[in-house]
PDB file of C-alpha atoms in Angstrom:
ATOM      1  CA  MET A  17     147.063  46.147 130.802  1.00  0.00           C
ATOM      2  CA  SER A  18     150.535  47.646 130.508  1.00  0.00           C
ATOM      3  CA  LEU A  19     153.582  45.393 130.644  1.00  0.00           C
ATOM      4  CA  ILE A  20     155.063  47.404 133.524  1.00  0.00           C
ATOM      5  CA  PHE A  21     151.903  47.021 135.569  1.00  0.00           C
ATOM      6  CA  ARG A  22     151.608  43.303 134.776  1.00  0.00           C
ATOM      7  CA  GLY A  23     155.231  42.829 135.833  1.00  0.00           C
ATOM      8  CA  ARG A  24     154.677  44.673 139.136  1.00  0.00           C
ATOM      9  CA  PHE A  25     151.548  42.669 139.849  1.00  0.00           C
ATOM     10  CA  GLN A  26     153.298  39.357 139.095  1.00  0.00           C
ATOM     11  CA  LEU A  27     156.228  40.417 141.308  1.00  0.00           C
ATOM     12  CA  ILE A  28     153.872  41.076 144.213  1.00  0.00           C
ATOM     13  CA  LEU A  29     152.167  37.691 143.757  1.00  0.00           C
ATOM     14  CA  LYS A  30     155.550  35.923 143.595  1.00  0.00           C
ATOM     15  CA  LEU A  31     156.769  37.677 146.757  1.00  0.00           C
ATOM     16  CA  GLU A  32     153.585  36.699 148.543  1.00  0.00           C
ATOM     17  CA  GLN A  33     154.058  33.051 147.535  1.00  0.00           C
ATOM     18  CA  ILE A  34     157.684  33.108 148.706  1.00  0.00           C
ATOM     19  CA  CYS A  35     156.608  34.592 152.044  1.00  0.00           C
ATOM     20  CA  ILE A  36     154.042  31.819 152.562  1.00  0.00           C
ATOM     21  CA  PHE A  37     156.486  29.006 151.715  1.00  0.00           C
ATOM     22  CA  ARG A  38     159.330  30.544 153.732  1.00  0.00           C
ATOM     23  CA  ARG A  39     157.078  31.011 156.750  1.00  0.00           C
ATOM     24  CA  ALA A  40     156.080  27.320 156.700  1.00  0.00           C
ATOM     25  CA  ASP A  41     159.744  26.226 156.440  1.00  0.00           C
ATOM     26  CA  LEU A  42     160.790  28.547 159.253  1.00  0.00           C
ATOM     27  CA  LEU A  43     158.036  27.406 161.580  1.00  0.00           C
ATOM     28  CA  GLN A  44     159.116  23.775 161.057  1.00  0.00           C
ATOM     29  CA  THR A  45     162.714  24.760 161.925  1.00  0.00           C
ATOM     30  CA  VAL A  46     161.596  26.439 165.142  1.00  0.00           C
ATOM     31  CA  GLU A  47     159.535  23.389 166.115  1.00  0.00           C
ATOM     32  CA  LYS A  48     162.550  21.104 165.602  1.00  0.00           C
ATOM     33  CA  THR A  49     165.118  23.191 167.465  1.00  0.00           C
ATOM     34  CA  LYS A  50     163.044  25.027 170.105  1.00  0.00           C
ATOM     35  CA  SER A  51     166.074  27.202 170.866  1.00  0.00           C
ATOM     36  CA  PRO A  52     165.879  30.963 171.544  1.00  0.00           C
ATOM     37  CA  THR A  53     168.589  31.658 168.948  1.00  0.00           C
ATOM     38  CA  ALA A  54     166.666  29.838 166.223  1.00  0.00           C
ATOM     39  CA  PHE A  55     163.521  31.720 167.211  1.00  0.00           C
ATOM     40  CA  LYS A  56     165.334  35.062 166.905  1.00  0.00           C
ATOM     41  CA  LYS A  57     166.647  34.095 163.466  1.00  0.00           C
ATOM     42  CA  VAL A  58     163.177  33.085 162.354  1.00  0.00           C
ATOM     43  CA  LEU A  59     161.737  36.324 163.687  1.00  0.00           C
ATOM     44  CA  VAL A  60     164.336  38.402 161.812  1.00  0.00           C
ATOM     45  CA  ILE A  61     163.703  36.494 158.582  1.00  0.00           C
ATOM     46  CA  LEU A  62     159.925  36.829 158.948  1.00  0.00           C
ATOM     47  CA  MET A  63     160.262  40.553 159.581  1.00  0.00           C
ATOM     48  CA  SER A  64     162.465  40.833 156.478  1.00  0.00           C
ATOM     49  CA  LEU A  65     159.903  38.998 154.367  1.00  0.00           C
ATOM     50  CA  VAL A  66     157.114  41.246 155.647  1.00  0.00           C
ATOM     51  CA  ALA A  67     159.250  44.297 154.867  1.00  0.00           C
ATOM     52  CA  VAL A  68     159.832  43.063 151.300  1.00  0.00           C
ATOM     53  CA  ALA A  69     156.101  42.429 150.854  1.00  0.00           C
ATOM     54  CA  LEU A  70     155.248  45.899 152.185  1.00  0.00           C
ATOM     55  CA  LEU A  71     157.847  47.458 149.902  1.00  0.00           C
ATOM     56  CA  ALA A  72     156.336  45.648 146.910  1.00  0.00           C
ATOM     57  CA  ILE A  73     152.842  46.847 147.819  1.00  0.00           C
ATOM     58  CA  ALA A  74     154.079  50.412 148.352  1.00  0.00           C
ATOM     59  CA  THR A  75     155.814  50.327 144.969  1.00  0.00           C
ATOM     60  CA  PHE A  76     152.606  49.089 143.360  1.00  0.00           C
ATOM     61  CA  ILE A  77     150.640  51.942 144.912  1.00  0.00           C
ATOM     62  CA  LEU A  78     153.129  54.784 144.538  1.00  0.00           C
ATOM     63  CA  ILE A  79     154.512  54.237 141.040  1.00  0.00           C
ATOM     64  CA  PRO A  80     152.411  56.305 138.687  1.00  0.00           C
ATOM     65  CA  GLY A  81     150.500  54.600 135.979  1.00  0.00           C
ATOM     66  CA  GLU A  82     147.074  53.298 135.299  1.00  0.00           C
ATOM     67  CA  LYS A  83     146.011  50.541 137.684  1.00  0.00           C
ATOM     68  CA  THR A  84     143.393  48.752 135.638  1.00  0.00           C
ATOM     69  CA  VAL A  85     143.810  45.144 136.690  1.00  0.00           C
ATOM     70  CA  PHE A  86     140.997  45.591 139.239  1.00  0.00           C
ATOM     71  CA  ALA A  87     138.740  47.641 136.952  1.00  0.00           C
ATOM     72  CA  GLY A  88     137.047  44.593 135.486  1.00  0.00           C
ATOM     73  CA  LYS A  89     135.047  44.645 132.271  1.00  0.00           C
ATOM     74  CA  LYS A  90     132.039  46.839 131.673  1.00  0.00           C
ATOM     75  CA  PRO A  91     128.923  44.689 132.166  1.00  0.00           C
ATOM     76  CA  ALA A  92     126.752  43.931 129.145  1.00  0.00           C
ATOM     77  CA  ASN A  93     123.530  44.648 131.065  1.00  0.00           C
ATOM     78  CA  ILE A  94     124.071  48.403 131.512  1.00  0.00           C
ATOM     79  CA  GLY A  95     121.111  50.492 130.415  1.00  0.00           C
ATOM     80  CA  VAL A  96     117.324  50.574 130.528  1.00  0.00           C
ATOM     81  CA  VAL A  97     115.301  47.535 129.456  1.00  0.00           C
ATOM     82  CA  SER A  98     111.499  47.683 129.534  1.00  0.00           C
ATOM     83  CA  GLY A  99     111.617  50.831 131.653  1.00  0.00           C
ATOM     84  CA  LYS A 100     113.845  49.290 134.346  1.00  0.00           C
ATOM     85  CA  LEU A 101     117.490  48.978 135.283  1.00  0.00           C
ATOM     86  CA  ALA A 102     119.081  45.509 135.382  1.00  0.00           C
ATOM     87  CA  ALA A 103     118.460  43.291 138.377  1.00  0.00           C
ATOM     88  CA  CYS A 104     121.228  42.844 140.934  1.00  0.00           C
ATOM     89  CA  PRO A 105     123.227  39.610 140.862  1.00  0.00           C
ATOM     90  CA  ALA A 106     122.986  37.194 143.804  1.00  0.00           C
ATOM     91  CA  SER A 107     126.219  38.573 145.317  1.00  0.00           C
ATOM     92  CA  PRO A 108     125.848  41.269 148.014  1.00  0.00           C
ATOM     93  CA  ASN A 109     127.875  43.888 146.102  1.00  0.00           C
ATOM     94  CA  CYS A 110     124.922  45.645 144.467  1.00  0.00           C
ATOM     95  CA  VAL A 111     121.962  47.810 145.462  1.00  0.00           C
ATOM     96  CA  SER A 112     118.955  48.738 143.346  1.00  0.00           C
ATOM     97  CA  SER A 113     115.682  50.549 143.873  1.00  0.00           C
ATOM     98  CA  PHE A 114     114.037  47.900 141.657  1.00  0.00           C
ATOM     99  CA  SER A 115     115.153  45.028 143.936  1.00  0.00           C
ATOM    100  CA  GLN A 116     112.649  43.522 146.330  1.00  0.00           C
ATOM    101  CA  ASP A 117     114.968  41.598 148.684  1.00  0.00           C
ATOM    102  CA  ALA A 118     116.338  43.407 151.757  1.00  0.00           C
ATOM    103  CA  GLU A 119     119.981  42.740 150.877  1.00  0.00           C
ATOM    104  CA  HIS A 120     119.817  44.613 147.559  1.00  0.00           C
ATOM    105  CA  LYS A 121     116.848  46.957 148.068  1.00  0.00           C
ATOM    106  CA  ILE A 122     117.463  50.686 148.406  1.00  0.00           C
ATOM    107  CA  GLU A 123     114.939  53.492 148.163  1.00  0.00           C
ATOM    108  CA  PRO A 124     114.961  55.614 144.991  1.00  0.00           C
ATOM    109  CA  LEU A 125     116.015  59.255 145.187  1.00  0.00           C
ATOM    110  CA  ALA A 126     112.997  61.557 145.562  1.00  0.00           C
ATOM    111  CA  TYR A 127     112.776  65.009 143.974  1.00  0.00           C
ATOM    112  CA  VAL A 128     110.203  67.814 143.864  1.00  0.00           C
ATOM    113  CA  SER A 129     111.594  69.893 140.979  1.00  0.00           C
ATOM    114  CA  SER A 130     111.398  69.279 137.246  1.00  0.00           C
ATOM    115  CA  PRO A 131     113.155  66.169 135.882  1.00  0.00           C
ATOM    116  CA  ALA A 132     115.713  68.383 134.105  1.00  0.00           C
ATOM    117  CA  GLU A 133     116.569  70.211 137.330  1.00  0.00           C
ATOM    118  CA  ALA A 134     116.771  66.910 139.250  1.00  0.00           C
ATOM    119  CA  MET A 135     119.182  65.489 136.657  1.00  0.00           C
ATOM    120  CA  ALA A 136     121.301  68.653 136.756  1.00  0.00           C
ATOM    121  CA  LYS A 137     121.579  68.367 140.545  1.00  0.00           C
ATOM    122  CA  LEU A 138     122.403  64.672 140.222  1.00  0.00           C
ATOM    123  CA  LYS A 139     125.183  65.411 137.707  1.00  0.00           C
ATOM    124  CA  GLY A 140     126.579  68.048 140.051  1.00  0.00           C
ATOM    125  CA  ALA A 141     126.613  65.610 142.968  1.00  0.00           C
ATOM    126  CA  ILE A 142     128.359  62.935 140.895  1.00  0.00           C
ATOM    127  CA  GLU A 143     130.918  65.315 139.413  1.00  0.00           C
ATOM    128  CA  SER A 144     131.794  66.551 142.916  1.00  0.00           C
ATOM    129  CA  SER A 145     132.847  63.008 143.859  1.00  0.00           C
ATOM    130  CA  ALA A 146     136.462  62.008 143.347  1.00  0.00           C
ATOM    131  CA  LYS A 147     137.430  59.501 140.641  1.00  0.00           C
ATOM    132  CA  THR A 148     134.075  59.489 138.864  1.00  0.00           C
ATOM    133  CA  LYS A 149     133.338  59.557 135.169  1.00  0.00           C
ATOM    134  CA  ILE A 150     129.920  60.114 133.617  1.00  0.00           C
ATOM    135  CA  ILE A 151     129.710  57.757 130.641  1.00  0.00           C
ATOM    136  CA  THR A 152     126.141  58.352 129.423  1.00  0.00           C
ATOM    137  CA  ALA A 153     123.708  61.143 130.244  1.00  0.00           C
ATOM    138  CA  THR A 154     120.296  61.731 128.659  1.00  0.00           C
ATOM    139  CA  ASP A 155     117.270  63.654 129.881  1.00  0.00           C
ATOM    140  CA  ASN A 156     116.082  60.698 132.014  1.00  0.00           C
ATOM    141  CA  TYR A 157     119.092  58.330 132.369  1.00  0.00           C
ATOM    142  CA  LEU A 158     122.630  58.661 133.684  1.00  0.00           C
ATOM    143  CA  TYR A 159     125.405  56.071 133.835  1.00  0.00           C
ATOM    144  CA  ALA A 160     128.659  56.751 135.708  1.00  0.00           C
ATOM    145  CA  GLU A 161     131.736  54.798 136.727  1.00  0.00           C
ATOM    146  CA  PHE A 162     133.100  55.275 140.247  1.00  0.00           C
ATOM    147  CA  THR A 163     136.714  54.141 140.765  1.00  0.00           C
ATOM    148  CA  SER A 164     138.199  53.380 144.181  1.00  0.00           C
ATOM    149  CA  ALA A 165     141.240  55.463 145.076  1.00  0.00           C
ATOM    150  CA  LEU A 166     143.618  52.742 146.242  1.00  0.00           C
ATOM    151  CA  MET A 167     143.291  49.724 143.971  1.00  0.00           C
ATOM    152  CA  GLY A 168     141.192  51.082 141.110  1.00  0.00           C
ATOM    153  CA  PHE A 169     138.076  48.928 141.583  1.00  0.00           C
ATOM    154  CA  VAL A 170     135.254  50.190 139.334  1.00  0.00           C
ATOM    155  CA  ASP A 171     131.574  50.306 140.278  1.00  0.00           C
ATOM    156  CA  ASP A 172     128.851  50.902 137.694  1.00  0.00           C
ATOM    157  CA  VAL A 173     126.170  53.313 138.883  1.00  0.00           C
ATOM    158  CA  GLU A 174     122.951  54.032 136.995  1.00  0.00           C
ATOM    159  CA  PHE A 175     120.100  56.474 137.549  1.00  0.00           C
ATOM    160  CA  LEU A 176     116.680  56.468 135.834  1.00  0.00           C
ATOM    161  CA  VAL A 177     114.123  59.254 136.241  1.00  0.00           C
ATOM    162  CA  ASP A 178     110.487  58.269 136.847  1.00  0.00           C
ATOM    163  CA  ASP A 179     108.720  61.621 136.537  1.00  0.00           C
ATOM    164  CA  GLY A 180     105.294  60.149 137.295  1.00  0.00           C
ATOM    165  CA  ALA A 181     106.481  58.984 140.733  1.00  0.00           C
ATOM    166  CA  LYS A 182     108.891  61.950 141.166  1.00  0.00           C
ATOM    167  CA  VAL A 183     111.805  59.599 141.908  1.00  0.00           C
ATOM    168  CA  ILE A 184     115.147  58.690 140.384  1.00  0.00           C
ATOM    169  CA  HIS A 185     115.664  54.934 140.421  1.00  0.00           C
ATOM    170  CA  VAL A 186     119.199  53.787 141.198  1.00  0.00           C
ATOM    171  CA  ARG A 187     121.453  50.795 140.685  1.00  0.00           C
ATOM    172  CA  SER A 188     125.022  50.666 141.999  1.00  0.00           C
ATOM    173  CA  ALA A 189     127.052  47.489 141.460  1.00  0.00           C
ATOM    174  CA  SER A 190     130.676  46.422 141.852  1.00  0.00           C
ATOM    175  CA  ARG A 191     132.237  44.771 138.810  1.00  0.00           C
ATOM    176  CA  LEU A 192     134.509  42.461 140.795  1.00  0.00           C
ATOM    177  CA  GLY A 193     134.411  40.622 144.086  1.00  0.00           C
ATOM    178  CA  GLU A 194     131.730  39.136 146.245  1.00  0.00           C
ATOM    179  CA  SER A 195     131.225  41.757 148.925  1.00  0.00           C
ATOM    180  CA  ASP A 196     131.602  45.515 148.663  1.00  0.00           C
ATOM    181  CA  LEU A 197     131.583  46.093 152.442  1.00  0.00           C
ATOM    182  CA  GLY A 198     128.559  48.369 151.991  1.00  0.00           C
ATOM    183  CA  VAL A 199     130.292  50.793 149.598  1.00  0.00           C
ATOM    184  CA  ASN A 200     127.493  50.850 147.001  1.00  0.00           C
ATOM    185  CA  ARG A 201     124.752  51.480 149.586  1.00  0.00           C
ATOM    186  CA  LYS A 202     126.830  54.179 151.281  1.00  0.00           C
ATOM    187  CA  ARG A 203     127.492  55.866 147.915  1.00  0.00           C
ATOM    188  CA  ILE A 204     123.782  56.134 147.081  1.00  0.00           C
ATOM    189  CA  GLU A 205     122.947  57.405 150.574  1.00  0.00           C
ATOM    190  CA  THR A 206     125.703  60.030 150.247  1.00  0.00           C
ATOM    191  CA  ILE A 207     124.257  61.164 146.915  1.00  0.00           C
ATOM    192  CA  ARG A 208     120.794  61.291 148.518  1.00  0.00           C
ATOM    193  CA  VAL A 209     122.111  63.617 151.241  1.00  0.00           C
ATOM    194  CA  GLN A 210     123.878  65.800 148.646  1.00  0.00           C
ATOM    195  CA  LEU A 211     120.696  66.127 146.569  1.00  0.00           C
ATOM    196  CA  ASN A 212     118.653  67.097 149.633  1.00  0.00           C
ATOM    197  CA  GLN A 213     121.181  69.824 150.436  1.00  0.00           C
ATOM    198  CA  LEU A 214     121.117  71.379 146.946  1.00  0.00           C
TER     199      LEU A 214
END
């Protein structure tokens, strides 16, 4: 992580802490005085603190540079083991066609062409998505990283061709956080629609 980025991130955290402490102090002052003038002063100070916090966030977003603090580390369980992709963790930020529970289960991608043609279409669909990078691609396996536009969160997405069943098994998992707000499921369903249109 670059020193500039680390400094910006620490500045934002410090400003957030100051805002929390200042807000508590100001609310106590208002409770003690209960005067309209004190309330106006508190309101102006709170608005100033919010403005400083928003400015810090805007600076973080707008200043060019690699935002990798939210990328996380590449998981060690990427790849095919015994003909399957890794199981999803207990957290709800993963979907897999190998999962059996409703929270993580997603249907594999069906195809009617040859495996090579299906993989070519899949690569095209992935490459048409913004902020994606194909890391590994073989004749029956593909691993790509999808990065969120705003904060740079990285999701690991894997595809495994099962030519006997004419499906491409999928696994899409967030590296960080507990919930993905349905992003991984939506991504796979979007790819499914793209493949059906090609």
